[in-house]
Coordinates of C-alpha atoms in Angstrom, one line a residue:
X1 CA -28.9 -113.9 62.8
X2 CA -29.1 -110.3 60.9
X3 CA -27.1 -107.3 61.9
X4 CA -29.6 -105.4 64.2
X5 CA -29.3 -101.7 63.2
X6 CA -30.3 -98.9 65.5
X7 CA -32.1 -95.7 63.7
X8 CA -28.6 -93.8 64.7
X9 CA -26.4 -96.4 63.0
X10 CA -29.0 -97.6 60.1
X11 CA -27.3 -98.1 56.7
X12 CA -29.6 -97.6 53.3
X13 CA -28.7 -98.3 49.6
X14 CA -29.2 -95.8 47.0
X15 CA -29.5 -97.1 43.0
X16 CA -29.9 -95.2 40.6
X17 CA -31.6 -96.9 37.4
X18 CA -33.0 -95.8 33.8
X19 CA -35.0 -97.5 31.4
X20 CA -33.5 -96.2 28.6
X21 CA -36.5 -97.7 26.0
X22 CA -39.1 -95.8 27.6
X23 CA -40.9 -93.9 24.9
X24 CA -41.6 -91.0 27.4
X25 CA -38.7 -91.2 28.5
X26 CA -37.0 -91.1 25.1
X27 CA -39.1 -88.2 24.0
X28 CA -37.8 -86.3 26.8
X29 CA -34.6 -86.9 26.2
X30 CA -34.6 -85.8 22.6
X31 CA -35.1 -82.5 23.1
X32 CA -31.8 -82.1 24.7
X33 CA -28.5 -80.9 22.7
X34 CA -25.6 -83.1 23.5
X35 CA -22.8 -81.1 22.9
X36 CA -19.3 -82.7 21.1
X37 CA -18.1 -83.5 24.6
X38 CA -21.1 -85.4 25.9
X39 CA -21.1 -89.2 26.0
X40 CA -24.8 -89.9 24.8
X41 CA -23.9 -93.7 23.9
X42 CA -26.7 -96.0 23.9
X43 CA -25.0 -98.2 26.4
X44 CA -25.2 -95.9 29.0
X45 CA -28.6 -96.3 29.4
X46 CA -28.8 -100.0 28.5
X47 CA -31.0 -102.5 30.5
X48 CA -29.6 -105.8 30.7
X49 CA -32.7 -107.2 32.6
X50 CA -30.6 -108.0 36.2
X51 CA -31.9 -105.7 38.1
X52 CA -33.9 -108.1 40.4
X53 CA -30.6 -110.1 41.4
X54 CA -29.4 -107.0 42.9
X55 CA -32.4 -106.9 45.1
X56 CA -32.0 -110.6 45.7
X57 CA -28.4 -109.9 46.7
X58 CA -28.9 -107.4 49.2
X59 CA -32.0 -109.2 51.1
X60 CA -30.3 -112.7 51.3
X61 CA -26.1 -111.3 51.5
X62 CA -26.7 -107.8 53.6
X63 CA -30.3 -108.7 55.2
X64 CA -28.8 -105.6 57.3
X65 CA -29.6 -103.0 55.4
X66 CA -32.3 -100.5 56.0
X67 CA -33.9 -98.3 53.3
X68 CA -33.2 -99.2 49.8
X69 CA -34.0 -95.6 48.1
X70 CA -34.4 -96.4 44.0
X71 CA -34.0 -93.4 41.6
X72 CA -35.0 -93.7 38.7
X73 CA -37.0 -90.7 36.6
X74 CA -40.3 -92.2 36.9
X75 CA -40.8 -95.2 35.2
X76 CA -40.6 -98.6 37.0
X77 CA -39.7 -101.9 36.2
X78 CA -43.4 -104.2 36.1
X79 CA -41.9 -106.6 38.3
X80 CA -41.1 -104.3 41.3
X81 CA -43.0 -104.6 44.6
X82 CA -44.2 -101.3 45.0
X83 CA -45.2 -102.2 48.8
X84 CA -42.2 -103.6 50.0
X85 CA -41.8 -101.9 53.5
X86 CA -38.0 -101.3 52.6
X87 CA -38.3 -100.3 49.3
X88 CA -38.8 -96.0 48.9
X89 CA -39.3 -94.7 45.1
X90 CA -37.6 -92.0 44.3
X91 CA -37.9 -89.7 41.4
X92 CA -35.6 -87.4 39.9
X93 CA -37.7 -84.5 40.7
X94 CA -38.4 -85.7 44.4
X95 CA -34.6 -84.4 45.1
X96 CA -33.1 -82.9 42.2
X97 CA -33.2 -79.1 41.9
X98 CA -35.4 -77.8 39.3
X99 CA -32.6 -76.1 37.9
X100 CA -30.7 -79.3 36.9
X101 CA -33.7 -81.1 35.4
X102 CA -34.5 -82.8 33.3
X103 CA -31.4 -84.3 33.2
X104 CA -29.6 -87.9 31.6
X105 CA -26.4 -87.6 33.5
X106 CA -25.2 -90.0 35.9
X107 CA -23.4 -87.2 37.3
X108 CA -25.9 -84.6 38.3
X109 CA -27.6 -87.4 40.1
X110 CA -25.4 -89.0 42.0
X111 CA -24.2 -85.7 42.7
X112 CA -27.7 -84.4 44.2
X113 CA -28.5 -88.0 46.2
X114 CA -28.1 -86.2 49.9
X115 CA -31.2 -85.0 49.4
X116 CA -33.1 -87.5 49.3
X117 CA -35.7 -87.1 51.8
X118 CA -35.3 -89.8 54.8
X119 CA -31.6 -90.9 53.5
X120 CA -29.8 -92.2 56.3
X121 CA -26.3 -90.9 57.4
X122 CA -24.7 -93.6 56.5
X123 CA -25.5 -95.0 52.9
X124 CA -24.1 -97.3 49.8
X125 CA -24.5 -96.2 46.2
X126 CA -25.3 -98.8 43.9
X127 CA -24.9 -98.6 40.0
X128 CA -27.8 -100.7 38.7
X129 CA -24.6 -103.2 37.7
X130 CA -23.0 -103.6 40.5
X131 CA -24.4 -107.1 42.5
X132 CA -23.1 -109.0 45.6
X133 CA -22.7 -112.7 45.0
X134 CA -22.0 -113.4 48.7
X135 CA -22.6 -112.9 52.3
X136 CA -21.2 -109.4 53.3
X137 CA -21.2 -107.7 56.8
X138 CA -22.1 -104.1 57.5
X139 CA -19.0 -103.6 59.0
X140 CA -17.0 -103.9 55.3
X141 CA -19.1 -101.0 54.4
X142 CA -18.7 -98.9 57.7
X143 CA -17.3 -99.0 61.3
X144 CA -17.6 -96.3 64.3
X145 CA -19.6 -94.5 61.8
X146 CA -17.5 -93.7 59.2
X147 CA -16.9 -95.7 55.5
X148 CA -14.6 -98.4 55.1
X149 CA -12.2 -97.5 52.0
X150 CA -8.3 -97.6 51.2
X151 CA -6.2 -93.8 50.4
X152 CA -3.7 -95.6 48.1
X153 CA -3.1 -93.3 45.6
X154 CA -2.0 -94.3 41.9
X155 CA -2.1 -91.9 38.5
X156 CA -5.0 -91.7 36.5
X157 CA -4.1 -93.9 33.8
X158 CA -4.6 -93.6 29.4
X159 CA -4.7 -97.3 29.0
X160 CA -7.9 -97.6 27.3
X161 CA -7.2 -94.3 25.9
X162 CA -4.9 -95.6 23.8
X163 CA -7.1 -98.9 22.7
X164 CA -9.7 -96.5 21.9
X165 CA -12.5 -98.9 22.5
X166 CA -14.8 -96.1 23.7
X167 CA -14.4 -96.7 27.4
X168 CA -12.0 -94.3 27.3
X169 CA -14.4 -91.6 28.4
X170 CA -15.1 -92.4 31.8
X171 CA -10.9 -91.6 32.1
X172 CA -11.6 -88.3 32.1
X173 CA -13.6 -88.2 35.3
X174 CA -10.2 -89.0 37.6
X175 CA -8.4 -86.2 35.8
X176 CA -11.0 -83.5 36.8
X177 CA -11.6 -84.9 40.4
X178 CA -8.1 -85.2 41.2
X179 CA -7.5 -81.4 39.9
X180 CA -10.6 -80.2 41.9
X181 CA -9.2 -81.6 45.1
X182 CA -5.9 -80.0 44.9
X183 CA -7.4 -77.2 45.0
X184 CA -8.9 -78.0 48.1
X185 CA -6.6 -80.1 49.8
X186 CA -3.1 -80.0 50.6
X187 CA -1.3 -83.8 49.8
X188 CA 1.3 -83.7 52.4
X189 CA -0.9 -82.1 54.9
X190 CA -3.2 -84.6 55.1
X191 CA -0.6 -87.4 54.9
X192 CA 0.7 -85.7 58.1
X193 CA -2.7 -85.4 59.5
X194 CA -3.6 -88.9 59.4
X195 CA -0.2 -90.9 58.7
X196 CA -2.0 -94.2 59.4
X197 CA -4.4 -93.7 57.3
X198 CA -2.3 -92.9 54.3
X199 CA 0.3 -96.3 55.5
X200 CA -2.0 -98.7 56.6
X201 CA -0.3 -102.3 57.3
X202 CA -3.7 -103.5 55.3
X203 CA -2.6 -101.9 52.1
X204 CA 0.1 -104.5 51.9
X205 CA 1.9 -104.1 48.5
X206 CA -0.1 -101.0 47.3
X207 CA 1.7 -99.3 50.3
X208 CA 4.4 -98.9 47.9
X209 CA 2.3 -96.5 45.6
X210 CA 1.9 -94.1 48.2
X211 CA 5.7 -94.1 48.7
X212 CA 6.4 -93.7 45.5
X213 CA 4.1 -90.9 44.3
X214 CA 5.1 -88.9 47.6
X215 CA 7.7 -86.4 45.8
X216 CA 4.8 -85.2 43.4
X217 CA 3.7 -82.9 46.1
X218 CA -0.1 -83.2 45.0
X219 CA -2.3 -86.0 44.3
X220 CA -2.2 -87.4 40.8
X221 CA -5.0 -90.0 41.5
X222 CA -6.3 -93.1 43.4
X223 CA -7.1 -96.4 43.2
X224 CA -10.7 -96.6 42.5
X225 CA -13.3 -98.7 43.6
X226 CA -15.9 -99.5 40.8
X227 CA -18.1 -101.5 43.1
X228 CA -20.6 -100.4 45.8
X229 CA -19.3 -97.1 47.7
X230 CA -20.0 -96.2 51.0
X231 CA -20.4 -92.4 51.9
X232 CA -21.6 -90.4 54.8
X233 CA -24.3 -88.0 54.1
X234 CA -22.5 -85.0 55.6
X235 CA -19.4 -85.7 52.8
X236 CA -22.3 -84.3 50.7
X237 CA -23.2 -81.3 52.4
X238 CA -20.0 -80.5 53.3
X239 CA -18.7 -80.5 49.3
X240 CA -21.5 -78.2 47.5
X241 CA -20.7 -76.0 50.7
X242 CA -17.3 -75.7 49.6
X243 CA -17.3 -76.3 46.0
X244 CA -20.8 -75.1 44.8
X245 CA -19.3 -73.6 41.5
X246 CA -17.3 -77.3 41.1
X247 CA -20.4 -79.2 41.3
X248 CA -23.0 -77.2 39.8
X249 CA -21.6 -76.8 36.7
X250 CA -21.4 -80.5 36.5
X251 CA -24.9 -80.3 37.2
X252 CA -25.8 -78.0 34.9
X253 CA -24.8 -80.3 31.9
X254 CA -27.9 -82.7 31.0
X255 CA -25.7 -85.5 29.2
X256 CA -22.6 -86.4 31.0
X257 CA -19.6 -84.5 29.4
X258 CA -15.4 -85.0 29.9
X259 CA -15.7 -82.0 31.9
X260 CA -18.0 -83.5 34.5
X261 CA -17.0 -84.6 38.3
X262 CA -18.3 -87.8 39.8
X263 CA -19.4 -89.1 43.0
X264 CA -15.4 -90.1 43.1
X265 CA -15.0 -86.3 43.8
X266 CA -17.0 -86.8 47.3
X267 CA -15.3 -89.8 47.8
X268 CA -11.7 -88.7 47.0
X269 CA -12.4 -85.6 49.6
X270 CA -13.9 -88.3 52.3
X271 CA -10.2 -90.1 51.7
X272 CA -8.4 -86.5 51.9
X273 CA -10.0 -85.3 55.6
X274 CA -9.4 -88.7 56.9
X275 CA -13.2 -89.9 57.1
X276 CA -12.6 -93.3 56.5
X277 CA -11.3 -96.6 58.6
X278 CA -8.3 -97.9 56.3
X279 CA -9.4 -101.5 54.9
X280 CA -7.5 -104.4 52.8
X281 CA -8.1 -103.4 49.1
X282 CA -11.1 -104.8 47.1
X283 CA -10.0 -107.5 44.7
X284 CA -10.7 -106.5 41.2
X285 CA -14.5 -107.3 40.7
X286 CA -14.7 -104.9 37.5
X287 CA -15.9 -107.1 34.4
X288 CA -16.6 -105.3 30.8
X289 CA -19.3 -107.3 29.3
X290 CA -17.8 -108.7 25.9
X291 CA -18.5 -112.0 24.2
X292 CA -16.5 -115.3 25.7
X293 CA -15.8 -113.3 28.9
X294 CA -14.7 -117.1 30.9
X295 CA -13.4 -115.0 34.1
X296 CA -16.5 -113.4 34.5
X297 CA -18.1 -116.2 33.9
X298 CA -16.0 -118.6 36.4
X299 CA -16.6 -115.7 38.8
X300 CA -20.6 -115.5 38.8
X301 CA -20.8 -119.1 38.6
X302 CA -18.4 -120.1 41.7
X303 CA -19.6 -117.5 43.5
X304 CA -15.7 -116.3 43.8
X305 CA -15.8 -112.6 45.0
X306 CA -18.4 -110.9 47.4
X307 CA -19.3 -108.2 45.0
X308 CA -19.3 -107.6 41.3
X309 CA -19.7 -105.0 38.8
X310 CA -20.5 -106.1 35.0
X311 CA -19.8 -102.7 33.3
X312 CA -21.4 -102.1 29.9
X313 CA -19.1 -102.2 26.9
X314 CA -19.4 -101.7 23.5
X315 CA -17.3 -104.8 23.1
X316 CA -20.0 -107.0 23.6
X317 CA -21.5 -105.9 20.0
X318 CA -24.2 -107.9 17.9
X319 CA -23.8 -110.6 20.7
X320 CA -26.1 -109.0 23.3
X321 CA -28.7 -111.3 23.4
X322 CA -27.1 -114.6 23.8
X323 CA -24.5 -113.1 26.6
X324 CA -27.5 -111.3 28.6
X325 CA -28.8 -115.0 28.6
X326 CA -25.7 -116.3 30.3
X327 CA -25.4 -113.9 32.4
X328 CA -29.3 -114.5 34.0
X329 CA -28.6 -117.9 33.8
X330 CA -25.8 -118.2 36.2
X331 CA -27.3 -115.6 38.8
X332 CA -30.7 -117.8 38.8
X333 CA -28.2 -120.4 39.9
X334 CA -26.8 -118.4 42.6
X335 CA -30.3 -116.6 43.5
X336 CA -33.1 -118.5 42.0
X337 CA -35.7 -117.0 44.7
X338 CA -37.9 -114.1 44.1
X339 CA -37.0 -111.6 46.8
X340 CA -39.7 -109.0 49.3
X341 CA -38.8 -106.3 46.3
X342 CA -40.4 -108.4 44.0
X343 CA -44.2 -109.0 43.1

């Protein structure tokens, strides 16, 4: 039987989504100046064609969800069921402030979601890449009202700084969250505020980060979750109330630059006031797309984690074609049915 959801306690999705071979859409674009620090690569607005197994996903694994809310800047994908009862269109200029548009950031949208008109309190934000692969419950994405998440803290690392496969960019968007909330938020208060939270028995090993990265007296990073995110709408509101100049300059950059914030930043302040219920840790679900990728592969194909997200690389090179048709492949063999999204 499905969750039964009241209108207080109704969860909705959010996904953001871009067609990135739109002619309009292109055009538009073009008459924006990325400056040396944006990240304009083509891969951040590739489509590899899955989008309808994430709607699969969330009507046949979370049948509980309410609203699915899907940004996108105006054009739609020809297969989408425009009069799906669930399904609410939204376009960047139905939330966005006029000031901030037109914009190609991630950022300044995920930043600006909150206002989306009819957006429940409680809400997951999708990446167009991120999928569930099994049946999940409401209550790993919230309980008693608040997110479900894990405060174990780890330092933002240079790993694939160093390989330089140009990945490396999204490492910058730790480092500026991490500094913005210690100007906010006081480490060791908030430890002492919510101890529990911080040393949660369901942390198991990871428990030992937190230990260890105690004597830094300020928070040098977490352990982030590249997979669906839940968040409460008022984490939102309460973060441009208190950090308008913080997010609006984020905003205010139409291509995504190393001195953005992310959603992360609301995230990482939802973990700092204690607005979360402590939960085991996520196993890794994170796959780059690259040719021969077997574990990602294996993963998709035996179904072996709940949730997935197959990130956009430039590894995968000249071999995009034939692993976009692997990848389809092996989610027609794990949803194979068209789903109420679709026409």
């Amino acid at each position: 039987m499905p969750e039964q959801r009241t209108a207080q306690n109704r969860i909705d999705v959010v996904i953001l989504w871009v067609d990135g071979s739109d002619p309009a859409w292109q055009a538009e674009k073009a008459r924006v100046c990325a400056t040396p620090l944006a990240d304009d690569r083509n891969l951040r607005y590739r489509d590899w064609g899955l989008l309808p197994y994430l709607f699969r996903g969330l009507e046949q694994f979370a049948p509980w969800v309410g609203t699915v809310h899907f940004v996108t800047w105006g054009h739609l994908p020809p297969w989408l069921n425009l009069d799906c009862p669930n399904l609410h269109i939204v376009k960047h200029t139905d939330f966005i402030p006029a000031q901030y548009l037109p914009t190609f950031s991630s950022h300044t949208i995920e930043l600006n979601i909150h206002r989306i008109e009819g957006l429940a309190d409680q809400f997951i934000y999708f990446n167009d890449d991120m999928f569930l692969l099994r049946p999940v419950s409401a209550d790993a994405f919230f309980r008693n009202g608040l997110p479900r998440d894990y405060a174990i803290m780890n330092p933002a690392h240079t790993l694939d700084l160093t390989e330089g496969n140009g990945d490396e960019r999204i490492f910058y968007m730790p480092y500026n969250d991490a500094n913005h909330l210690n100007v906010r938020y006081s480490m060791r208060n908030c430890i002492k505020q919510h101890p529990l939270k911080w040393f949660h028995p369901s942390y198991g090993a990871n428990l030992l980060r937190n230990l260890l990265l105690l004597p830094w007296n300020r928070f040098v990073g977490f352990v982030d979750r590249h997979l669906p995110q839940p968040y409460i709408r008022s984490s939102y509101t309460e973060a441009w109330a208190d950090d308008f100049d913080v997010l609006d300059a984020t905003c205010r950059n139409q291509i995504r630059t190393d001195h953005d914030v992310n959603h992360w930043y609301i995230r990482y302040r939802q973990l700092a006031a204690g607005n979360f219920i402590p939960m085991r840790p996520l196993k890794d679900g994170v796959f780059p797309l690259k040719p021969g990728n077997a574990a990602l592969y294996d993963c998709l194909e035996n179904q072996r984690l709940p949730m997935v997200c197959l990130n956009d690389s430039p590894l995968v090179g000249d071999r995009f074609p034939e692993e976009q048709a692997r990848i389809q492949r092996a989610f027609d063999r794990i949803l194979p049915e068209k789903s109420g999204y679709e026409r």
